[in-house]
GROMACS .gro file of C-alpha atoms in nm:
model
  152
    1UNK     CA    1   0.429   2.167   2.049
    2UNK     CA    2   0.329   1.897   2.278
    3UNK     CA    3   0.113   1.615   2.243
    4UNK     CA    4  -0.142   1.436   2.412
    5UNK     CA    5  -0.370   1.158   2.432
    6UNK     CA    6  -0.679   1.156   2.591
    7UNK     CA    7  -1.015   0.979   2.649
    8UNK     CA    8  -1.344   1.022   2.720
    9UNK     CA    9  -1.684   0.884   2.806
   10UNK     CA   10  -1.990   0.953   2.704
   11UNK     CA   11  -2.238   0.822   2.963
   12UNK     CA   12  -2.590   0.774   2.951
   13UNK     CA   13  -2.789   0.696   3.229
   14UNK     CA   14  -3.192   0.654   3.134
   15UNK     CA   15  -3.170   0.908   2.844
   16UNK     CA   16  -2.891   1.176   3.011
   17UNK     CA   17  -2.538   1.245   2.922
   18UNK     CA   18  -2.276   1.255   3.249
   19UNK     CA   19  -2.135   1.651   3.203
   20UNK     CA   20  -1.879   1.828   3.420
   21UNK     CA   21  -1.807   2.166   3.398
   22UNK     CA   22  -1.456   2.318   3.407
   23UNK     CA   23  -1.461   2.665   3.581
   24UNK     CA   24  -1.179   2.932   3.619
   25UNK     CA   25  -1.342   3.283   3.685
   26UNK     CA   26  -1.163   3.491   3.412
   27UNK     CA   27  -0.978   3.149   3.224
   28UNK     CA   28  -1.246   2.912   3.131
   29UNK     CA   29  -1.609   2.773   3.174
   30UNK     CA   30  -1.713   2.519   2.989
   31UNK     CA   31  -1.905   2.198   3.033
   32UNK     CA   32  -1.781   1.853   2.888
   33UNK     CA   33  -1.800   1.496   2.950
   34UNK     CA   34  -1.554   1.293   3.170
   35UNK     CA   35  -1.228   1.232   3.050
   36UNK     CA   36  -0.867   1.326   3.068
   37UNK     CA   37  -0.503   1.183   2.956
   38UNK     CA   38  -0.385   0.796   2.949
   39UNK     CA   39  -0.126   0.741   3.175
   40UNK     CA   40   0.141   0.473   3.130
   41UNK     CA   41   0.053   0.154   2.920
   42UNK     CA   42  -0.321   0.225   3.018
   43UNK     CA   43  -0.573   0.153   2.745
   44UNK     CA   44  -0.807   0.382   2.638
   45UNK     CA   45  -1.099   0.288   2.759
   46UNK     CA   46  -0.983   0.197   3.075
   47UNK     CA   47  -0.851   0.593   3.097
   48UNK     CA   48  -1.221   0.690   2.995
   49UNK     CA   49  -1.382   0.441   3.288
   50UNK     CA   50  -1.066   0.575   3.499
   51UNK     CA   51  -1.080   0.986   3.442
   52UNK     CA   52  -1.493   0.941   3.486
   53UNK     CA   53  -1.436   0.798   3.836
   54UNK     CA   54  -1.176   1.050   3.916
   55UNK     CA   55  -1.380   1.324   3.838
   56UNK     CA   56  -1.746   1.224   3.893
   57UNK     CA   57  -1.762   0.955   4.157
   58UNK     CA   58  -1.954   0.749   3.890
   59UNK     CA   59  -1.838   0.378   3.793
   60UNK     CA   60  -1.926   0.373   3.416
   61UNK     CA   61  -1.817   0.062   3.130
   62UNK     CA   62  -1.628   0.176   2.804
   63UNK     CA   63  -1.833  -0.021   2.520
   64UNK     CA   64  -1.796   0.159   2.189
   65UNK     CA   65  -1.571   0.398   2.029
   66UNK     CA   66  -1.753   0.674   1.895
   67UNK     CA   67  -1.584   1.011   1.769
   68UNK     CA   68  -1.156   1.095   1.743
   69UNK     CA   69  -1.149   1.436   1.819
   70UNK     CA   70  -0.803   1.632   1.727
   71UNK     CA   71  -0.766   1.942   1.894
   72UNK     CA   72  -0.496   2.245   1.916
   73UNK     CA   73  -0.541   2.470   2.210
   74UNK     CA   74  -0.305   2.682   2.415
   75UNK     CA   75  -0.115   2.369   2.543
   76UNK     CA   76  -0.046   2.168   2.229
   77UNK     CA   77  -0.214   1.934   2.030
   78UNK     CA   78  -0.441   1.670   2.170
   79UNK     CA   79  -0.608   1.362   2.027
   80UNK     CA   80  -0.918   1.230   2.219
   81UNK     CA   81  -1.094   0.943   2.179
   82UNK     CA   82  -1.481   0.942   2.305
   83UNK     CA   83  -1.621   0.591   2.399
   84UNK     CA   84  -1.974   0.507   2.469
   85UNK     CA   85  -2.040   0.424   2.804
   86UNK     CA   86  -2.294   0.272   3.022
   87UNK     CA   87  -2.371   0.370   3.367
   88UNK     CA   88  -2.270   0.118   3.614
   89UNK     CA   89  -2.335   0.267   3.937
   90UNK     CA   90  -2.271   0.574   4.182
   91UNK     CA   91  -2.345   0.948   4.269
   92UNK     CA   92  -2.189   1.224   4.149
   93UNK     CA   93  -1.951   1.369   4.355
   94UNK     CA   94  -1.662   1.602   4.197
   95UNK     CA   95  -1.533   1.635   4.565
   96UNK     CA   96  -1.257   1.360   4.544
   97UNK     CA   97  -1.084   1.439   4.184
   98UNK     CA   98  -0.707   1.402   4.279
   99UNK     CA   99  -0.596   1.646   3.990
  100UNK     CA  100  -0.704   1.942   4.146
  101UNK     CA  101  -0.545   2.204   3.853
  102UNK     CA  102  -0.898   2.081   3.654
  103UNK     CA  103  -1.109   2.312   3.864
  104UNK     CA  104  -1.456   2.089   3.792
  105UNK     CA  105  -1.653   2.226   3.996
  106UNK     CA  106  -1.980   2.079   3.897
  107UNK     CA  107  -2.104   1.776   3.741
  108UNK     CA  108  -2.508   1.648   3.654
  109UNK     CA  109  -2.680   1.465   3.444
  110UNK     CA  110  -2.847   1.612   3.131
  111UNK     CA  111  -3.127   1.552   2.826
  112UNK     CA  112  -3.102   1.665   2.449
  113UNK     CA  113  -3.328   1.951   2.478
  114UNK     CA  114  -3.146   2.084   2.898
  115UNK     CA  115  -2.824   2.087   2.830
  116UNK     CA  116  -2.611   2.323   3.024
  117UNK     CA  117  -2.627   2.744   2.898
  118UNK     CA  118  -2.302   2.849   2.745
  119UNK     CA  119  -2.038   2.617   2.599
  120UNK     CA  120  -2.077   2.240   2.581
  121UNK     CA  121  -1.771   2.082   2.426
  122UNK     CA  122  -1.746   1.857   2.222
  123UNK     CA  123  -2.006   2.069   1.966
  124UNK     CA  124  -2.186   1.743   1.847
  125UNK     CA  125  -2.320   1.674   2.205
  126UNK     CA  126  -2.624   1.937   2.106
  127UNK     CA  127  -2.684   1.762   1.769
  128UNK     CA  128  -2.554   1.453   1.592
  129UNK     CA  129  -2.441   1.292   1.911
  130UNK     CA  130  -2.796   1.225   1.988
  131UNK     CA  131  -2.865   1.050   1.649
  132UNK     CA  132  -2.598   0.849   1.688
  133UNK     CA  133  -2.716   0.734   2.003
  134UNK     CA  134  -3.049   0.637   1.897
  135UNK     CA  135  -2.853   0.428   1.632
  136UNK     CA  136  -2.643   0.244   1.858
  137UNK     CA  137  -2.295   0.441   1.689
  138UNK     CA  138  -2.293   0.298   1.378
  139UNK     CA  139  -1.975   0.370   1.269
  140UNK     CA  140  -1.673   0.518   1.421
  141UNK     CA  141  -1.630   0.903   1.324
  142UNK     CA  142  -1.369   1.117   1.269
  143UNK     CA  143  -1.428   1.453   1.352
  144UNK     CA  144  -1.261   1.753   1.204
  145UNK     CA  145  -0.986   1.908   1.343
  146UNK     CA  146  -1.016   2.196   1.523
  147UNK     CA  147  -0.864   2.487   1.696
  148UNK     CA  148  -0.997   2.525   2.047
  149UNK     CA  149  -0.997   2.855   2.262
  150UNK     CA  150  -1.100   2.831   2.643
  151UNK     CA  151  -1.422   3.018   2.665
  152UNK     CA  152  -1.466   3.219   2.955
   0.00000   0.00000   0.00000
């Protein structure tokens, strides 16, 4: 089994979360913040600033840790770390993404009560993430591992 590490940011911008979706007609659709694997001695938050550029065009600062997500899915195991961010500056654009294999192919910026129909990963983004970000990420959570399945 392989294993990865990954990071991710969770940016707000006046009250919305940054979201991309993933789409694959017949392999996946799902919508997600930012975020992808570290690459060399990179730190983590500077792969969650780095992977939201990549894929979004937006220039966004790492400030908290918030959730460690494990995950098993067809490709091995990952662990992800989710940071807090703020938004710095820029427009979306998923146009310039140099690993193409992701297939975003849409990205926006959403509220509690419009996020995107179907599957929004992680699951906490409709819930507890919300709480959390009204009090400032109290603590650092841990969240139950889980075995993920690409919806489609």
């Amino acid at each position: 089994m392989k294993h990865f590490i990954s990071a991710g940011a969770l940016v707000v911008k006046e009250g919305h979360l940054l979201l991309v979706r993933h789409y694959e007609p017949g392999r996946f659709d799902y919508w997600a913040p930012p975020g992808g694997g570290a690459e060399g001695d990179e730190e983590l938050a500077k792969t969650a600033t780095r992977e939201t550029f990549e894929e979004t065009g937006i220039i966004c600062e790492a400030k908290a840790l918030a959730y460690i997500d494990e995950l098993i899915d067809p490709f091995g195991r990952m662990v992800k770390f989710w940071f807090f961010a703020e938004f710095v500056s820029g427009d979306i654009n998923v146009g310039n993404n140099p690993a193409a294999n992701e297939r975003i192919v849409e990205a926006g910026w959403f509220a509690r009560d419009h996020l995107p129909d179907g599957h929004v990963f992680p699951r906490l983004l409709r819930g507890r993430f919300w709480d959390d970000l009204a009090n400032g990420f109290p603590a650092l959570i841990k969240l139950p591992l889980q075995h993920s399945v690409f919806p489609t």
